[in-house]
mmCIF file of C-alpha atoms in Angstrom:
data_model
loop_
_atom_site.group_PDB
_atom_site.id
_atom_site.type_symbol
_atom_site.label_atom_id
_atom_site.label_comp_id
_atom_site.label_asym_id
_atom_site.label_seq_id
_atom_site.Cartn_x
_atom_site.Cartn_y
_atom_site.Cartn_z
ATOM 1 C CA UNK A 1 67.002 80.635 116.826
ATOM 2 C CA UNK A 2 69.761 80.993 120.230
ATOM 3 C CA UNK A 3 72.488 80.500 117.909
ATOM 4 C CA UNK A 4 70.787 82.970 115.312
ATOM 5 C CA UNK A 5 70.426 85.804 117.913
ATOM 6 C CA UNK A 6 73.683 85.329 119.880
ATOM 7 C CA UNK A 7 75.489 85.524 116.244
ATOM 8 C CA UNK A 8 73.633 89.148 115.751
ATOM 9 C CA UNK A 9 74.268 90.240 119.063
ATOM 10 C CA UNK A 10 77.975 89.592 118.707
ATOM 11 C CA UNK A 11 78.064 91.650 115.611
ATOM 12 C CA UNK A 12 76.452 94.441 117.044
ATOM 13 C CA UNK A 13 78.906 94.424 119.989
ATOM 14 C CA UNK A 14 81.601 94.922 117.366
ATOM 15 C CA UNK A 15 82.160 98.996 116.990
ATOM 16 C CA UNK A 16 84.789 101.503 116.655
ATOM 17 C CA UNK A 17 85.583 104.195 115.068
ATOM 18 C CA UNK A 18 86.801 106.002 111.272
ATOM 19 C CA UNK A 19 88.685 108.067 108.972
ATOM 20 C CA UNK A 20 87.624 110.222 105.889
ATOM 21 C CA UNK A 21 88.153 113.565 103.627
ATOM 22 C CA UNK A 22 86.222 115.586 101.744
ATOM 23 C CA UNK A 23 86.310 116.274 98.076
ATOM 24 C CA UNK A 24 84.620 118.816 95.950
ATOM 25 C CA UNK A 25 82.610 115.993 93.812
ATOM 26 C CA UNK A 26 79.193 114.598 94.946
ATOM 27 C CA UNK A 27 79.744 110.771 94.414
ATOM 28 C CA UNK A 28 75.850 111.008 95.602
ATOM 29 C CA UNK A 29 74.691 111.279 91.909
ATOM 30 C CA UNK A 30 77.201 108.873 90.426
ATOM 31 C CA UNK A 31 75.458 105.929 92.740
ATOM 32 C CA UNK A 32 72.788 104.205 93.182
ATOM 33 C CA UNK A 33 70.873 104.833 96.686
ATOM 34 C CA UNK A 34 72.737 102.775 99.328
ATOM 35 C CA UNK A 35 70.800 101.956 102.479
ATOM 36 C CA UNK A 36 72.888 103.528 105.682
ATOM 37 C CA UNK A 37 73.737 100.315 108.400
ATOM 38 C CA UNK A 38 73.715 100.221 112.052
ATOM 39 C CA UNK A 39 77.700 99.850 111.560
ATOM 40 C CA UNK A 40 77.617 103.694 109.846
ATOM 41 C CA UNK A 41 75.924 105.027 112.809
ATOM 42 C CA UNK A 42 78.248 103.218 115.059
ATOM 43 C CA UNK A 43 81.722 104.838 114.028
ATOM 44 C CA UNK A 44 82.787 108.181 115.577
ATOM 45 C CA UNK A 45 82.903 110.524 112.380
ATOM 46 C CA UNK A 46 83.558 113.624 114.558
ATOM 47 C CA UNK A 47 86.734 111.924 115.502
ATOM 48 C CA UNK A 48 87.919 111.586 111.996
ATOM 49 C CA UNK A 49 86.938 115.053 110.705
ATOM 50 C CA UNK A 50 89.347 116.481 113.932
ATOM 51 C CA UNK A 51 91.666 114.203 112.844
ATOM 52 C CA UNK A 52 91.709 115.507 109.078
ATOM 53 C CA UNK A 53 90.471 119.061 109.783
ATOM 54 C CA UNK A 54 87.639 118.831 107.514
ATOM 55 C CA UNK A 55 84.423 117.449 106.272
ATOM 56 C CA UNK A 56 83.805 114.603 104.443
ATOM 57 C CA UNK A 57 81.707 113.798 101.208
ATOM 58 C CA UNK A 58 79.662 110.659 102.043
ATOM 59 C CA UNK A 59 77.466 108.568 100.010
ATOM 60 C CA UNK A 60 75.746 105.871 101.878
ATOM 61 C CA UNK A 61 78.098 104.689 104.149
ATOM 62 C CA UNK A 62 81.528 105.706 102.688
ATOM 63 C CA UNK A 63 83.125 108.694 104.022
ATOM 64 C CA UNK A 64 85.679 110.365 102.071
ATOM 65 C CA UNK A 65 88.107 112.913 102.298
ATOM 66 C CA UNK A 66 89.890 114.923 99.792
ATOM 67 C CA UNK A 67 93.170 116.010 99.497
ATOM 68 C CA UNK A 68 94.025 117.733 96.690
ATOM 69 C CA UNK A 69 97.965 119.124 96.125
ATOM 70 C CA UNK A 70 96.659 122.197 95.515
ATOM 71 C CA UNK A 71 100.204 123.628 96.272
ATOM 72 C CA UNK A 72 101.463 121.734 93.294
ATOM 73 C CA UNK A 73 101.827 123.849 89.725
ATOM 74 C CA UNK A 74 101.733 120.339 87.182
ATOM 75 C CA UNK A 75 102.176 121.028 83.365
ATOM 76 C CA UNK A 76 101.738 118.318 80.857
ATOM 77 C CA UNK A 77 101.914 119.084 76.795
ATOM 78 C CA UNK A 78 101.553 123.297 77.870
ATOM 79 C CA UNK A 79 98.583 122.092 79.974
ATOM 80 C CA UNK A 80 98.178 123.691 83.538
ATOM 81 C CA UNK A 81 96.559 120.771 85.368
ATOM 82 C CA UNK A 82 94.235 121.442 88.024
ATOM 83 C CA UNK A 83 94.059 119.298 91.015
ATOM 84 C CA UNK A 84 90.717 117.993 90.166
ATOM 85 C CA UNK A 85 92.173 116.573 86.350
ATOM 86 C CA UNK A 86 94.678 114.147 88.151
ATOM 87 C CA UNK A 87 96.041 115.495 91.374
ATOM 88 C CA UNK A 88 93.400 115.106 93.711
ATOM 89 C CA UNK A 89 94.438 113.221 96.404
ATOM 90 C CA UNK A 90 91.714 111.152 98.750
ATOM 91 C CA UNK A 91 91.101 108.734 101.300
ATOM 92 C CA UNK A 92 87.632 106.808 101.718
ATOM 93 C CA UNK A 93 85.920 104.770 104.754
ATOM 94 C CA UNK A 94 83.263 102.462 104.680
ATOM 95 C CA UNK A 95 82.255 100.543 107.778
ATOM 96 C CA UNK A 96 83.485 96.405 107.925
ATOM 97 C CA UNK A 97 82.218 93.994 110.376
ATOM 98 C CA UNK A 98 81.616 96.794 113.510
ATOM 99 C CA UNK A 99 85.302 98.482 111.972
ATOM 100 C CA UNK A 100 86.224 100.159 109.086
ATOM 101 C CA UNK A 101 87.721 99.269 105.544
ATOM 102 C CA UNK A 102 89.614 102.272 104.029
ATOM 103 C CA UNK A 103 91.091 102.735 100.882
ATOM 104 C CA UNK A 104 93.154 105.697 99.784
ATOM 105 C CA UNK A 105 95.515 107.280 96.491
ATOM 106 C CA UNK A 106 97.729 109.624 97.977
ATOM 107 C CA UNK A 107 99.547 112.229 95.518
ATOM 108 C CA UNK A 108 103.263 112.202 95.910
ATOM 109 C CA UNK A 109 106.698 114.168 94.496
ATOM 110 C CA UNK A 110 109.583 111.426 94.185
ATOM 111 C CA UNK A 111 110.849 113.001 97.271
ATOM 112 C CA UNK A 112 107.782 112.151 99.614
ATOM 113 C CA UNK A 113 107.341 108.743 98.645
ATOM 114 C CA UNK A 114 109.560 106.827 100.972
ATOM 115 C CA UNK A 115 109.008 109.246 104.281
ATOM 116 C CA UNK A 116 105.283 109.048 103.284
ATOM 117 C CA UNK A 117 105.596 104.872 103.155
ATOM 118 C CA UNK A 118 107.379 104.751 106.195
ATOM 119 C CA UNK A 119 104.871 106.303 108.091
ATOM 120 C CA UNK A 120 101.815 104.921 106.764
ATOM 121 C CA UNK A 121 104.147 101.615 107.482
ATOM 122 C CA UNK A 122 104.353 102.645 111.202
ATOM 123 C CA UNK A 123 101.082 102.712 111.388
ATOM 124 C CA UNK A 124 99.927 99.933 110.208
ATOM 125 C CA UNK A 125 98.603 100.613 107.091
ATOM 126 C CA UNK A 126 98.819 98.794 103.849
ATOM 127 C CA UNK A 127 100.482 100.055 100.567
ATOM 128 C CA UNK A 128 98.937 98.406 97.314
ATOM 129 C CA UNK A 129 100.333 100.555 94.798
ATOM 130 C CA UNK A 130 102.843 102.827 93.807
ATOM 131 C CA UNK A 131 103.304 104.366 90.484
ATOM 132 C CA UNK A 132 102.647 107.081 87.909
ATOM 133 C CA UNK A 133 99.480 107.830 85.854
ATOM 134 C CA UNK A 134 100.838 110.522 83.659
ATOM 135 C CA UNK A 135 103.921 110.844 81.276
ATOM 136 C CA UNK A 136 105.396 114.113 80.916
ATOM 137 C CA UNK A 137 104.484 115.779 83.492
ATOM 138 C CA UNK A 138 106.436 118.250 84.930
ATOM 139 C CA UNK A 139 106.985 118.155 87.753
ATOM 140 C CA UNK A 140 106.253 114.094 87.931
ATOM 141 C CA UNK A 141 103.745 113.225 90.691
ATOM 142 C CA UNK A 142 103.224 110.064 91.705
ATOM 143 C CA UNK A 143 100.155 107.904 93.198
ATOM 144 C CA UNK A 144 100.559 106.050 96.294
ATOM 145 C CA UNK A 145 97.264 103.633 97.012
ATOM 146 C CA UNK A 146 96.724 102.753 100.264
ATOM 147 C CA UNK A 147 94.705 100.347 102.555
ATOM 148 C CA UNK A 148 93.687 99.118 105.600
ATOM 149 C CA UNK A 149 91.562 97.399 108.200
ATOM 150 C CA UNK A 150 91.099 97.988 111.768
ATOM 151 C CA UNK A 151 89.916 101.207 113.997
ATOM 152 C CA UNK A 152 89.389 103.935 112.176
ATOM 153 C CA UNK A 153 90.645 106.821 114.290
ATOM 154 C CA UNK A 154 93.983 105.004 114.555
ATOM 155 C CA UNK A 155 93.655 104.736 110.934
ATOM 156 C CA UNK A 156 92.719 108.342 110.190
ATOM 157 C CA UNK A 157 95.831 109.516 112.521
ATOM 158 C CA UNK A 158 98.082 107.433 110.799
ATOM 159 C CA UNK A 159 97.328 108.742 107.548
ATOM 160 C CA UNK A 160 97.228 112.367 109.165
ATOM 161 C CA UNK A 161 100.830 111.387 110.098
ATOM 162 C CA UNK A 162 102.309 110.379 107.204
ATOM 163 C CA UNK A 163 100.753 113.198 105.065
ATOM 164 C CA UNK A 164 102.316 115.628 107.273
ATOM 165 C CA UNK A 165 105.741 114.664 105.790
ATOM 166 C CA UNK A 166 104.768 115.653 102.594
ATOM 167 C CA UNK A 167 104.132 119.050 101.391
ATOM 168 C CA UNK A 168 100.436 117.956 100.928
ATOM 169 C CA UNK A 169 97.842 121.074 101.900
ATOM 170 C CA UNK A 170 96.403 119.860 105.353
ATOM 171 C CA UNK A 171 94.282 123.003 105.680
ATOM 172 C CA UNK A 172 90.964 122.603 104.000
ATOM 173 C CA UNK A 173 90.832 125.364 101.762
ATOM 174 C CA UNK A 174 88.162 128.473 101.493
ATOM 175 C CA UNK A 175 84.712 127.133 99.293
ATOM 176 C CA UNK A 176 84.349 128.656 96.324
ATOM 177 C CA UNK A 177 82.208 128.107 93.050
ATOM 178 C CA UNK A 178 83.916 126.147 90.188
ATOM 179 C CA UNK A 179 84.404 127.911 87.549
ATOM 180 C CA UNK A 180 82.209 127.543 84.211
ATOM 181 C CA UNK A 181 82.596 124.636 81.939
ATOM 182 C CA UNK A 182 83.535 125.932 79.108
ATOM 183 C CA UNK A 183 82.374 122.893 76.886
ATOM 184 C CA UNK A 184 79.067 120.977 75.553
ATOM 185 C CA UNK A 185 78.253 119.739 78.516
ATOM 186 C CA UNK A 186 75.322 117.941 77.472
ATOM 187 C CA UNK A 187 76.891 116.426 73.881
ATOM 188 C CA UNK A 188 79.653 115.314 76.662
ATOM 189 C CA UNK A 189 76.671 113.269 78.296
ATOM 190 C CA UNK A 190 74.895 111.929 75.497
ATOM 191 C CA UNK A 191 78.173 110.299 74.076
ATOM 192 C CA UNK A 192 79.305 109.318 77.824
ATOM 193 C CA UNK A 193 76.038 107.872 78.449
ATOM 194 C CA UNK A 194 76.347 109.250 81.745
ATOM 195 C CA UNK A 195 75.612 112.651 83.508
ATOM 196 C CA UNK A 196 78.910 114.562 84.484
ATOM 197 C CA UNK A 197 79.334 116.599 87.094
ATOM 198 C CA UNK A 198 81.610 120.351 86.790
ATOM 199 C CA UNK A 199 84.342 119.130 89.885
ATOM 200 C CA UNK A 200 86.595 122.324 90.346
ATOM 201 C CA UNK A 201 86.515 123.396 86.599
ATOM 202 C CA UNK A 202 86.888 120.057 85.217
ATOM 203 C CA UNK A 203 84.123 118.058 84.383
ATOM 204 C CA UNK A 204 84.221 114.796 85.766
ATOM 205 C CA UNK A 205 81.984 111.480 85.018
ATOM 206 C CA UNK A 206 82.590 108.270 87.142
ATOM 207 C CA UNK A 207 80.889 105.164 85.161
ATOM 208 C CA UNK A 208 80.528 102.103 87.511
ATOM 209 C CA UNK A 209 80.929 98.434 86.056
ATOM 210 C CA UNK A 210 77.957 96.427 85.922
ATOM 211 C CA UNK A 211 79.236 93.434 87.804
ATOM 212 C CA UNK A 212 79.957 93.909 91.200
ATOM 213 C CA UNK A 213 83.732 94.710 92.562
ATOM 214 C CA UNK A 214 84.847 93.091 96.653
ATOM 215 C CA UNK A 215 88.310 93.718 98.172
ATOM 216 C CA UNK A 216 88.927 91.420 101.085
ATOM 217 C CA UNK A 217 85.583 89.769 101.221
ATOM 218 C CA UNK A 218 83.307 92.881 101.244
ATOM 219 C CA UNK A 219 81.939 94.720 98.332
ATOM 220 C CA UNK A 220 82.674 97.555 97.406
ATOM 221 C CA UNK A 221 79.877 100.449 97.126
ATOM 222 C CA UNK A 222 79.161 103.094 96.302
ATOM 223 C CA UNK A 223 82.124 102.068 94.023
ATOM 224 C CA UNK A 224 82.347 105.594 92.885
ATOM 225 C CA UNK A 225 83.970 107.539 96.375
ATOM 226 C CA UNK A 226 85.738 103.562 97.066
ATOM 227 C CA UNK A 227 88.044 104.411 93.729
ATOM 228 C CA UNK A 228 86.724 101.515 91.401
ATOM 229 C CA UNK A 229 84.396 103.631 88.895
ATOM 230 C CA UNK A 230 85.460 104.449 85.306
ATOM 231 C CA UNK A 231 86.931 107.769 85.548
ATOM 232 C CA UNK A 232 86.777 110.130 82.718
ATOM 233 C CA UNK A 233 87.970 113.677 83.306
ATOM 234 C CA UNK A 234 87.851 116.952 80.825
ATOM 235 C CA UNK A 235 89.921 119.952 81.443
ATOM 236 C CA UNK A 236 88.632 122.596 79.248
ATOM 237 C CA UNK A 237 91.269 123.831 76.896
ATOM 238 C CA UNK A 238 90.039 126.350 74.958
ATOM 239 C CA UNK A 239 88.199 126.418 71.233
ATOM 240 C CA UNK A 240 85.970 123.291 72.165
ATOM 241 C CA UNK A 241 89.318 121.299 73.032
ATOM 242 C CA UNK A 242 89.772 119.331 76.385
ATOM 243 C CA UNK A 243 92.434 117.398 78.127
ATOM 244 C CA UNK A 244 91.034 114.544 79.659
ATOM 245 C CA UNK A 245 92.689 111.775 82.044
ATOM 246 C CA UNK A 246 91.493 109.861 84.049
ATOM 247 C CA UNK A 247 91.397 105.443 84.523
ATOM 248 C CA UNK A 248 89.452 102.103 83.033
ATOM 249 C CA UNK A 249 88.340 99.915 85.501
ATOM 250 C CA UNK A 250 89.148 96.404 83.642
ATOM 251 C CA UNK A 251 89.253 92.458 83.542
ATOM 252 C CA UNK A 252 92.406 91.018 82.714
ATOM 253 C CA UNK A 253 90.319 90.141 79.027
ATOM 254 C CA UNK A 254 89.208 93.680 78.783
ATOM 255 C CA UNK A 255 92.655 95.349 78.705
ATOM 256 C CA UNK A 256 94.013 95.159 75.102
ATOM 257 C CA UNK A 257 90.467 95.956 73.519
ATOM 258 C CA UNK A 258 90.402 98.762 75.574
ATOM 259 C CA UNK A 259 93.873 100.145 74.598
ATOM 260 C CA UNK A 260 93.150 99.140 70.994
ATOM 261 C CA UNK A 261 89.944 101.314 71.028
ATOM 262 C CA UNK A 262 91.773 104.561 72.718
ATOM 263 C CA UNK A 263 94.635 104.067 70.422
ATOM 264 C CA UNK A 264 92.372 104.207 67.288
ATOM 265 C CA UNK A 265 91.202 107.299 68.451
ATOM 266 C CA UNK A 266 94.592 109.301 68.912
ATOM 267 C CA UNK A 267 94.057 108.934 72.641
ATOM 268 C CA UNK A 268 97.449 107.845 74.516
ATOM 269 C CA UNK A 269 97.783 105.035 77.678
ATOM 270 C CA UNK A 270 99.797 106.294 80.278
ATOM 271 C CA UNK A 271 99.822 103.390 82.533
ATOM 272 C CA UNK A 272 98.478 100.074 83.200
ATOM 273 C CA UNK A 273 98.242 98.390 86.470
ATOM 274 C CA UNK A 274 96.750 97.597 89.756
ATOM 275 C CA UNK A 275 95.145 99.638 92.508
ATOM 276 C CA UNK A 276 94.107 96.976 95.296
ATOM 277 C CA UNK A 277 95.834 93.862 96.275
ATOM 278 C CA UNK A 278 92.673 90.827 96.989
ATOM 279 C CA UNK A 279 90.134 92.161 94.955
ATOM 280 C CA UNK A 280 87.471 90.571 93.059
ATOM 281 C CA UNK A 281 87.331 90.076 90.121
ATOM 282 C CA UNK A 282 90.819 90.773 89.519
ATOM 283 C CA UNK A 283 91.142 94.520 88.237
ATOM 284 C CA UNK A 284 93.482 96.624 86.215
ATOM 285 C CA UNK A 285 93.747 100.499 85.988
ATOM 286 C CA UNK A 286 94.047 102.311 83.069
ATOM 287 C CA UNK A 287 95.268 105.532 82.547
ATOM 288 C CA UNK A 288 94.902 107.801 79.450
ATOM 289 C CA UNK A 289 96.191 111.082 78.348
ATOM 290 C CA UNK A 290 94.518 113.614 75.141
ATOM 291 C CA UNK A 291 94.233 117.450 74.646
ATOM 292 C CA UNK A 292 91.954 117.305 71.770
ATOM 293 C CA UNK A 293 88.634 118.358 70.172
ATOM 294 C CA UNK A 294 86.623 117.499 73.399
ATOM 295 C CA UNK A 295 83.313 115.977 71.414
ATOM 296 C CA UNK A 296 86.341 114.018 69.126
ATOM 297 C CA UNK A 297 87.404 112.721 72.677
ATOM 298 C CA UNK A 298 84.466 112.140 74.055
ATOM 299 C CA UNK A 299 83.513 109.490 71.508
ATOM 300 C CA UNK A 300 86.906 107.682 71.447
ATOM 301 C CA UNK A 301 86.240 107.307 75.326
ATOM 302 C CA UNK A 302 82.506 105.473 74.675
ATOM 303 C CA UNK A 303 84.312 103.584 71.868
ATOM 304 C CA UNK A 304 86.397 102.048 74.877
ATOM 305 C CA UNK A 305 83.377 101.957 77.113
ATOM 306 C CA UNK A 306 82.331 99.685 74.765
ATOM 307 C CA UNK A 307 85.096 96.733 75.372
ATOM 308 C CA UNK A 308 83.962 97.158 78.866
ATOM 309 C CA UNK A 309 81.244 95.639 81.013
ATOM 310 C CA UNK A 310 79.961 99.071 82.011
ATOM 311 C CA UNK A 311 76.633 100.721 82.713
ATOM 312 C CA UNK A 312 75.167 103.415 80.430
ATOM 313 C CA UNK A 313 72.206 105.387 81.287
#
C-alpha cells in the first residue's frame, strides 16, 4: 500500500504545461464522452491560447487549434477549395504522464517546407510526415505532420515559431456562420452511417475505427481532434454534385480493398502513406479525390467503409 501511494503521489507531482488551436468543427459530437483527468486540469491552457492567439476546440482532454491557410486560393479540376475541404491546418494536445503529447498537420507551399522544418527542428519537435494529399492542385500544398513530447508551452512556442515563417494566417479570423449546405444532408448520413457536421461550408464526417489506435504508448482519444478518424469531406458543387477529400484510416491488410472499392466507384487515390511514426496498430492514410453526384459519392465512400474495421451508427 506505501509503494502504491508513493507511485500516485509521484505522478501527481508530474505537471506542466500545453499547446492547442482552434478549429471551426466540434470533434465533441464525433466522440464518445471522455472523462476529463487531474493531468487536464493541471496544464496551463491560458498559456497556450497567448501563445497561438486563439481559442481552442477541446473534447475531453485534447485541445486543438486550427489553422487554416485561409490566405491560400487552391483550385483542383475548376474546384475552388475551401480551407475546411483539405487546407485546414491544426495542431492538437492531450495531456501524457503530468506533460503533454501533441500531434499536428501543418499546411505548407514547397517554399515553406524546409524554413518551417528547421524551426520546428530547433525546437525540438518531431516531423513524421511530409507529403501531398491532392494531385492537381494548383497551387500544390503540402502536409507537414508533426509531433512531440515534453512541456507544452515550449511546445506551443515552437510551433508558433516555425509557423511564423510561413505565410500561414496567425490572426484568428472574425466568426461567422457557415454557409448553407447545399446538399441532402440527411441521405449523406444514412449512407455514411454517421451524422456530419456543416464545417465552414463543407460538410464534414469523422468515422472512428472500432479498435483502439496508441502512438508512443498512450492511446489516442478522442481519436477524432488527435487526426486518426476516417475523414470524409463534401464540398458542395452545385446540381446535387460534391467534391469530397478527405483520408482512410487503415491496417496494412485493409489498404488494397479499400482502393479497390473507391476505384470501382470512379473515386480517385491521391496518396497513400503514414501520418505517425510508433503507432499502434500500424496505420496508413488514405487520400481520395471526386467531384461527382454527391449521393453517387456518398455510397462509393460506405462501399470502402466496408473493407474497414469502422463504427457505424
Amino acid at each position: 500500500m506505501c509503494l502504491r501511494y508513493l507511485l500516485a503521489a509521484s505522478i501527481l507531482a508530474l505537471s506542466s504545461a500545453s499547446i492547442a488551436n482552434a478549429q471551426t468543427i466540434d470533434w465533441n459530437i464525433f466522440t464518445e464522452p471522455f472523462i476529463p483527468s487531474a493531468h487536464a486540469q493541471a496544464i496551463e491552457w491560458q498559456k497556450i491560447d497567448e501563445i497561438f492567439g486563439r481559442k481552442p476546440a477541446v473534447s475531453g482532454e485534447v485541445h486543438r487549434y486550427g489553422f487554416p491557410r485561409s490566405d491560400l486560393t487552391v483550385t483542383l479540376d475548376s474546384v475552388t477549395i475551401k480551407p475546411t475541404l483539405a487546407l485546414g491546418g491544426w495542431v492538437a494536445f492531450m495531456p501524457m504522464h503530468g506533460e503533454a503529447m501533441v500531434m499536428g498537420d501543418l499546411v505548407l507551399l514547397e517554399t515553406e517546407i524546409n524554413p518551417v522544418m528547421a524551426k520546428l527542428v530547433a525546437g525540438g519537435l518531431e516531423i513524421t510526415a511530409v507529403h501531398n494529399h491532392l494531385l492537381r492542385a494548383s497551387p500544390a500544398t503540402f502536409y507537414m505532420h508533426v509531433g512531440g513530447h515534453g512541456d507544452p508551452v515550449k511546445m506551443a512556442a515552437a510551433i508558433r515559431d516555425a509557423l511564423a515563417v510561413s505565410k500561414t494566417p496567425l490572426a484568428p479570423s472574425a466568426a461567422a456562420a457557415p454557409p448553407a449546405i447545399d446538399l441532402d444532408t440527411a441521405q449523406l448520413d444514412q449512407i455514411i452511417g454517421a451524422k456530419g457536421q456543416n464545417n465552414g461550408g463543407v460538410y464534414a464526417f469523422a468515422v472512428p475505427r472500432r479498435d483502439p489506435i496508441s502512438e508512443a504508448g498512450m492511446q489516442l482519444a478522442p481519436v477524432g481532434p488527435m487526426g486518426v478518424a476516417q475523414s470524409i469531406n463534401f464540398q458542395p458543387t452545385g446540381s446535387g454534385k460534391a467534391a469530397i477529400t478527405g483520408d482512410f484510416v487503415l491496417t496494412g491488410d485493409e489498404v488494397n480493398p479499400v482502393i479497390k472499392a473507391l476505384k470501382a466507384n470512379d473515386i480517385d487515390v491521391t496518396a497513400v502513406h503514414n501520418h505517425m511514426l510508433n503507432e499502434q496498430p500500424r496505420l496508413f492514410f488514405m487520400h481520395f479525390w471526386a467531384n461527382d453526384d454527391a449521393i453517387k459519392l456518398a455510397k462509393g465512400l460506405r462501399a470502402a467503409l466496408d473493407k474497414t474495421a469502422s463504427t457505424k451508427s
